[in-house]
Short mmCIF file of C-alpha atoms in Angstrom, two decimals:
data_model
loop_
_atom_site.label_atom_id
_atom_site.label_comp_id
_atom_site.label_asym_id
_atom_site.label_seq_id
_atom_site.Cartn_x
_atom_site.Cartn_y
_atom_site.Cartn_z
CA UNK A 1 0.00 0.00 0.00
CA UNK A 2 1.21 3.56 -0.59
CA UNK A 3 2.47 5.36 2.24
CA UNK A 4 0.43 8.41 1.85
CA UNK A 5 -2.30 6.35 1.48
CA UNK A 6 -1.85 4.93 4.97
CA UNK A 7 -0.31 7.88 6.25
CA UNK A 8 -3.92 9.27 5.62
CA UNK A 9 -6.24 6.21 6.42
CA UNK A 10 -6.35 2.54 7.90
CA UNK A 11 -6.85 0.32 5.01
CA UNK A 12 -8.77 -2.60 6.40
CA UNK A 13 -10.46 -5.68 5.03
CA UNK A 14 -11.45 -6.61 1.58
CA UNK A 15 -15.13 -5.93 0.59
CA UNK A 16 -14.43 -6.34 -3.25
CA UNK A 17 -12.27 -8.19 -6.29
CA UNK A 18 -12.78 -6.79 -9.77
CA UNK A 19 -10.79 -7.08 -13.04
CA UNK A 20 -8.13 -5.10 -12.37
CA UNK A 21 -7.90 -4.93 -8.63
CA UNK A 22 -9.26 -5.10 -5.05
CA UNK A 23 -11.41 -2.91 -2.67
CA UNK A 24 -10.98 -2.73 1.03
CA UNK A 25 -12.83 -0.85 3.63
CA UNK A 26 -10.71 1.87 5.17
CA UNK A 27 -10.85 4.45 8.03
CA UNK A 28 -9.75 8.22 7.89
CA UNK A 29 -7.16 8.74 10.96
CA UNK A 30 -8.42 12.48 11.19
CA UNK A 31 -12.03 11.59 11.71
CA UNK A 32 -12.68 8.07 11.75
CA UNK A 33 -14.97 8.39 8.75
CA UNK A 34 -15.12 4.92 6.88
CA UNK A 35 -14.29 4.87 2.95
CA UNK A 36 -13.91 2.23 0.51
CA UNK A 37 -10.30 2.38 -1.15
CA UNK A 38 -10.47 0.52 -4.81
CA UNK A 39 -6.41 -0.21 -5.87
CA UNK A 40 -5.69 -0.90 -8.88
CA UNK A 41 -2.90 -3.26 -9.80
CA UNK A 42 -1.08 -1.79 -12.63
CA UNK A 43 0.84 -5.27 -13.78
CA UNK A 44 -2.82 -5.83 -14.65
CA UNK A 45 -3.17 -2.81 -17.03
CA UNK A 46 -1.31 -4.57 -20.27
CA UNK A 47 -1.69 -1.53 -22.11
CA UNK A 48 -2.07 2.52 -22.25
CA UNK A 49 -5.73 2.06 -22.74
CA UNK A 50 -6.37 -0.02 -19.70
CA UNK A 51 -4.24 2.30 -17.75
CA UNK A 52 -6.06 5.68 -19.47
CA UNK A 53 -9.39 4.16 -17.98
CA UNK A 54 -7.92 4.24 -14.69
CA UNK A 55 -6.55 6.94 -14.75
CA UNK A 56 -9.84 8.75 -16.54
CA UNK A 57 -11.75 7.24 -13.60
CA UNK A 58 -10.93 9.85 -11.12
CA UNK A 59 -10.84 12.67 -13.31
CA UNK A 60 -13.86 11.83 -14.51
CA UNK A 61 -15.95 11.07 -11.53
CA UNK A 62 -15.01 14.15 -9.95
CA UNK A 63 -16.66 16.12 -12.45
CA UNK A 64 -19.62 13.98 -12.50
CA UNK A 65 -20.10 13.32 -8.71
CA UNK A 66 -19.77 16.86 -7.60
CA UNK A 67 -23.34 17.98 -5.43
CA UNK A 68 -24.61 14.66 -7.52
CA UNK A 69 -26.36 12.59 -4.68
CA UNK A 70 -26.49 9.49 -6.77
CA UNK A 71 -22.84 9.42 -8.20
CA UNK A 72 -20.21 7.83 -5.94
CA UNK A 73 -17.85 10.60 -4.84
CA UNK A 74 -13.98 9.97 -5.40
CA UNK A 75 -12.47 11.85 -2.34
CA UNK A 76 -8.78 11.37 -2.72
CA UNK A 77 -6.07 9.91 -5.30
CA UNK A 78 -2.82 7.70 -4.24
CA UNK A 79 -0.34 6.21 -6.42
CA UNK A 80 2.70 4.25 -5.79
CA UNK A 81 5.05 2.01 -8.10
CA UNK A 82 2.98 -1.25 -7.81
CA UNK A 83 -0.43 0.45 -8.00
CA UNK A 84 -3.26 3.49 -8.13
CA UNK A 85 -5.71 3.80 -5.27
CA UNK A 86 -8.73 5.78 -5.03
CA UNK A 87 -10.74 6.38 -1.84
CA UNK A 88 -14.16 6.61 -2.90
CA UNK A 89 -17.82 6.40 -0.57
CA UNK A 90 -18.63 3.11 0.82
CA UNK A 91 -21.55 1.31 -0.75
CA UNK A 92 -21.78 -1.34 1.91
CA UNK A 93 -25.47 -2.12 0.57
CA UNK A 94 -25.15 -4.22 -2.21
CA UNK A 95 -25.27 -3.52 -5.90
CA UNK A 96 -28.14 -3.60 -8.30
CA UNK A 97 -27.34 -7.36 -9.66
CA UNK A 98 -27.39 -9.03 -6.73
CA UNK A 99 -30.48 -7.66 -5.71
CA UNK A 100 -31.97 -9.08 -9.15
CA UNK A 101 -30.13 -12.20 -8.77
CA UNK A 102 -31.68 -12.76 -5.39
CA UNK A 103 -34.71 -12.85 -7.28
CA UNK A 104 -33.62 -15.69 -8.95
CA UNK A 105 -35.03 -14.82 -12.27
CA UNK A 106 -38.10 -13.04 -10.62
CA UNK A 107 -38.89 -10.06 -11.94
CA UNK A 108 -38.89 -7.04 -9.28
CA UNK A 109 -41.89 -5.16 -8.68
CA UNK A 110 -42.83 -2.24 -10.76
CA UNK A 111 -42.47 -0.04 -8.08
CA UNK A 112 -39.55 -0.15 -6.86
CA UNK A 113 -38.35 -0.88 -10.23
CA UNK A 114 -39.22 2.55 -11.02
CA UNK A 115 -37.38 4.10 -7.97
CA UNK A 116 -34.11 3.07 -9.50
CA UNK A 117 -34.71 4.17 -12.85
CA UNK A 118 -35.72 7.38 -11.51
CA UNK A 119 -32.56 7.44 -9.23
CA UNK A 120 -30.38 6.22 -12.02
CA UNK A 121 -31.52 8.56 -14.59
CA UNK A 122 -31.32 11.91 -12.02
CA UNK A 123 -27.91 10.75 -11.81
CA UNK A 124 -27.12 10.54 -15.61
CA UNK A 125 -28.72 13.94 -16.32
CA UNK A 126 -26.47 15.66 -14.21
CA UNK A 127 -23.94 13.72 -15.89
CA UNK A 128 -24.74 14.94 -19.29
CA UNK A 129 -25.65 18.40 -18.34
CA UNK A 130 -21.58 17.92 -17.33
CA UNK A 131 -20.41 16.95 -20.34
CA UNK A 132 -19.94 13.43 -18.96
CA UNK A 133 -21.46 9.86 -20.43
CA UNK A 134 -20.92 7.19 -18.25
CA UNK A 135 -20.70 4.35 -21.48
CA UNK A 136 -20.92 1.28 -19.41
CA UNK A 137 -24.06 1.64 -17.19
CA UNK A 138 -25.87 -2.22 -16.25
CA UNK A 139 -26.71 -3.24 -12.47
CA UNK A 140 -22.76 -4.44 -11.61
CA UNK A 141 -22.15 -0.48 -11.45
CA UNK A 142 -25.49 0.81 -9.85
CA UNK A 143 -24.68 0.34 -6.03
CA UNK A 144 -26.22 1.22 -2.81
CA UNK A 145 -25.04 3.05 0.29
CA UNK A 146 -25.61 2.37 3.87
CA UNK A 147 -28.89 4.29 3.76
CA UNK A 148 -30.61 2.31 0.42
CA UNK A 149 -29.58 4.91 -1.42
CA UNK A 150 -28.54 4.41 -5.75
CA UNK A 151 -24.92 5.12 -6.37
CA UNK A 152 -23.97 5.17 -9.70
CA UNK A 153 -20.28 3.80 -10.13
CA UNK A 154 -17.67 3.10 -11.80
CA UNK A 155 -16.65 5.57 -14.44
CA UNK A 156 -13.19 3.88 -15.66
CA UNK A 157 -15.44 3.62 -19.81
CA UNK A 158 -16.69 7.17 -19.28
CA UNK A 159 -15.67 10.35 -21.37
CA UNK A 160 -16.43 13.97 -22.02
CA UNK A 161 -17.64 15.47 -24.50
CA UNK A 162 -18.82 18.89 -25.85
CA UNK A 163 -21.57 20.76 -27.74
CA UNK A 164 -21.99 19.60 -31.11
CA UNK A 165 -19.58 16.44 -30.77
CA UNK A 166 -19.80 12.99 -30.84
CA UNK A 167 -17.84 9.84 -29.67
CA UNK A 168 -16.45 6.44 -30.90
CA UNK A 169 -15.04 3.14 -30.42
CA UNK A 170 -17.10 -0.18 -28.79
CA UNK A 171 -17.32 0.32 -24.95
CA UNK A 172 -19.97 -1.41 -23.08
CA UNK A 173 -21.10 -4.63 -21.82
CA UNK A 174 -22.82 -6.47 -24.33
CA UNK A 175 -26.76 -6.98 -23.24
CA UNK A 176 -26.81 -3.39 -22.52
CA UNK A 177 -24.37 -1.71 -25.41
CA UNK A 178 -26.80 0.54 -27.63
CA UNK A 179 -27.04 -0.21 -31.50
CA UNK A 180 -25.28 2.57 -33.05
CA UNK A 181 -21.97 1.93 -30.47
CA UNK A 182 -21.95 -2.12 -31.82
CA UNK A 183 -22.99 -0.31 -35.36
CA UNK A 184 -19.23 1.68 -35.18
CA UNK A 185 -21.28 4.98 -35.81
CA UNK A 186 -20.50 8.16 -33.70
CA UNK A 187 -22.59 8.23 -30.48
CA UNK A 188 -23.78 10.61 -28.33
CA UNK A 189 -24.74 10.81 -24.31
CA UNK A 190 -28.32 8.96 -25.36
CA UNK A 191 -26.07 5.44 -25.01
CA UNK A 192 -26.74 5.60 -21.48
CA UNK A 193 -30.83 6.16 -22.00
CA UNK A 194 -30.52 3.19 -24.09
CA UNK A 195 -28.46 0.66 -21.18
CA UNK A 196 -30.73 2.14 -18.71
CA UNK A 197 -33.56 1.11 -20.56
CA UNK A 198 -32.76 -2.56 -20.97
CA UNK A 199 -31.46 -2.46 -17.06
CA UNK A 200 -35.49 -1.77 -16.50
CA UNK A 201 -36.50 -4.20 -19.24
CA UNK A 202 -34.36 -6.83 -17.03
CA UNK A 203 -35.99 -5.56 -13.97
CA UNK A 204 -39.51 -6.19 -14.86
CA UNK A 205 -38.96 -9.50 -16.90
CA UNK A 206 -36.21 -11.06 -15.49
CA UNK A 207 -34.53 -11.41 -18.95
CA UNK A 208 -32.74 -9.30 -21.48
CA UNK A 209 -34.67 -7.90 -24.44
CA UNK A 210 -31.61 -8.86 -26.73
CA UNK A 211 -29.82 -11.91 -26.23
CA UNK A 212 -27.85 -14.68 -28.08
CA UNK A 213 -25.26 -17.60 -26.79
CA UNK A 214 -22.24 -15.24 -28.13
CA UNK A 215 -21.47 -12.10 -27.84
CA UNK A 216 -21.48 -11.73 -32.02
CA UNK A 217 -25.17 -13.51 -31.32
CA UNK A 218 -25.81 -10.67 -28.90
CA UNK A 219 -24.75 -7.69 -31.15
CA UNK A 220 -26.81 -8.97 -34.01
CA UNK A 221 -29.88 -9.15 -32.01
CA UNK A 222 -28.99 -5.33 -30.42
CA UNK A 223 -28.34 -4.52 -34.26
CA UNK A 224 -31.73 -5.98 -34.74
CA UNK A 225 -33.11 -3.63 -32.10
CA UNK A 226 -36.75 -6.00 -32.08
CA UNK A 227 -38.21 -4.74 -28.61
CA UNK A 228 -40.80 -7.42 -27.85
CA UNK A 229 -43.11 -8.18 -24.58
CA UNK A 230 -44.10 -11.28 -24.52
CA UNK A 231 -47.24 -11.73 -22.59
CA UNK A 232 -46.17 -14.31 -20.07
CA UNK A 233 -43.86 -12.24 -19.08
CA UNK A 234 -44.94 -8.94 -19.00
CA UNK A 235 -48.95 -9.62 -19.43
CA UNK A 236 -49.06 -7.49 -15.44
CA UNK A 237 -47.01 -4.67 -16.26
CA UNK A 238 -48.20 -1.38 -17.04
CA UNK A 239 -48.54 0.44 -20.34
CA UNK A 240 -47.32 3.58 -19.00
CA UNK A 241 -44.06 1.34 -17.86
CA UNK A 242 -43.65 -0.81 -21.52
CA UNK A 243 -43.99 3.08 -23.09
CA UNK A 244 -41.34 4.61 -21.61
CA UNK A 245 -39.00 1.49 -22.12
CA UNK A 246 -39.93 1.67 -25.80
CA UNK A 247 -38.97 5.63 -25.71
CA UNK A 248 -35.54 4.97 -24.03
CA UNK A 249 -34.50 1.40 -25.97
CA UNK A 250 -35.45 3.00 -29.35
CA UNK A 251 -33.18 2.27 -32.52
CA UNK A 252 -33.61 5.44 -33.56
CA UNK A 253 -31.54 7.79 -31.88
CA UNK A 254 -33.79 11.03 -32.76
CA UNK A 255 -36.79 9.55 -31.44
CA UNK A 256 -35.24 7.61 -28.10
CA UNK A 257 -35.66 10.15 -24.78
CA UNK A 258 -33.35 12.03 -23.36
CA UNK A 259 -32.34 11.19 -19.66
CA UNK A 260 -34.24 14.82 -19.41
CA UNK A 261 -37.13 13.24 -21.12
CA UNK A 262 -37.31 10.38 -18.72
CA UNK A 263 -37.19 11.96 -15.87
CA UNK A 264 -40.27 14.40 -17.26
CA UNK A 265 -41.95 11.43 -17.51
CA UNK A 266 -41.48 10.01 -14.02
CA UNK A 267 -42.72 13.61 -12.33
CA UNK A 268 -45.95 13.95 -14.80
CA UNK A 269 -46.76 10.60 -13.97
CA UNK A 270 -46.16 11.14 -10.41
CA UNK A 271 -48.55 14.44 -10.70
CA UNK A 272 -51.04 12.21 -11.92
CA UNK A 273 -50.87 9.97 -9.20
CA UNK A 274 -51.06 12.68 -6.14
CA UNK A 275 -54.39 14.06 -8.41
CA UNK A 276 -55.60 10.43 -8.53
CA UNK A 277 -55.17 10.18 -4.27
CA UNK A 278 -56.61 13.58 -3.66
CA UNK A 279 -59.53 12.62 -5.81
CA UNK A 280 -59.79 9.46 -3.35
CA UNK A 281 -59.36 12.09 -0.32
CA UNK A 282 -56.09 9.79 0.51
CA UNK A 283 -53.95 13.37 1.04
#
């Protein structure tokens, strides 16, 4: 561990593994306050890429996390020779896909289903108001803190962009990659609507709307882009709920909603909700 880094807190036990590293619970030694500390092990990075998107991370998420509740906050930077540490906020209540693995293929309830889209996608527009697209958004990198509350993580695929540009290049996990990223066309901050939008679909079915037994199999069908329902699946959810995921997994980028658009949605349907429980006299 870096001596700054443990100049500055106790690094304690491991709460994580991921591809290129571990995270550990840690303790500040000026006021106790308890932080997660992902290090990254840099004879993992094999090339400049790998070690750009760890280095991006914390440039990155400190633009996007900044007064954004539902963005985990990077609060300090180490490096040594053997690897790159970032102290970050502790999600210590799970992440998104173990909550819908502990379904065990059961899909979640609209509900609350709609809570984390709503969450997720307050967190996003911020994001792009920023500049930032996260690129890589599915329910590994939505965690929770101690308090239930959506953290969106994880920004080592993110970039910047600015007014009147676009990006490039594949980045994304598979199932939730939008078509014109897989496509090799230039992209734009509505990638995220798009993974958020099959992270919902999964949600409420259970299953992703585009799959295959490859990952070619799996870009074809995304390439494909044929949203279907099927009954036995989704015969009890709402219209209002299959809408909006046809509005944010849309093919077409010009028609597909902003994460502006979205959230619209959630707070007119929400309006019509309170009107519906005053009419009952339930306010």
């Amino acid at each position: 561990m870096s001596e700054r880094l443990t100049r500055d807190y106790h690094v304690g036990e491991e709460i994580g593994r991921g591809r290129f590293g571990s995270v550990y619970r840690c303790y500040s030694r000026d006021t106790g306050e308890v932080f997660a500390v992902k290090s990254v092990d840099k004879t993992y990075l094999n090339d400049a890429v790998d070690r750009d998107c760890a280095e991006r991370e914390a440039k990155v998420t400190q633009i996007a996390a900044a007064g954004n509740p539902n963005v985990v906050q990077i609060h300090a930077a180490y490096e040594d020779e053997s690897s790159i540490h970032l102290v970050m906020d502790l999600c210590d209540g799970g992440d998104l896909f173990d909550r819908i693995a502990a379904g065990e293929g059961a899909p979640m309830g609209e509900e609350d289903a709609a809570a984390v889209i709503a969450a997720m996608m307050e967190a996003l527009w911020i994001c792009h108001r920023r500049g930032v697209v996260h690129r890589d958004v599915k329910p590994d990198n939505v965690l929770f803190d101690g308090e239930g509350r959506l953290r969106l993580a994880d920004f080592g695929s993110a970039e910047c962009f600015g007014e009147g540009t676009a990006m490039s290049g594949v980045v994304g996990t598979p199932y939730y990659v939008a078509p014109e990223v897989v496509a090799g066309r230039d992209y734009g901050e509505k990638v995220d609507v798009w993974s958020a939008g099959v992270v919902m679909y999964i949600m409420l079915g259970g299953i992703p709307p585009f799959y295959g037994e490859t990952v070619e199999e799996i870009f074809e069908a995304v390439l494909r882009g044929n949203l279907r329902f099927p009954t036995r699946i989704f015969g009890g959810i709402s219209p209002a709920a299959k809408d909006l995921m046809r509005r944010m997994i849309c093919k077409d980028v010009s028609r597909r909603f902003s994460a502006e658009q979205v959230l619209s949605k959630f707070n007119s349907q929400l309006e019509n909700y309170f009107r519906f429980c005053l009419g009952l006299g339930r306010f």
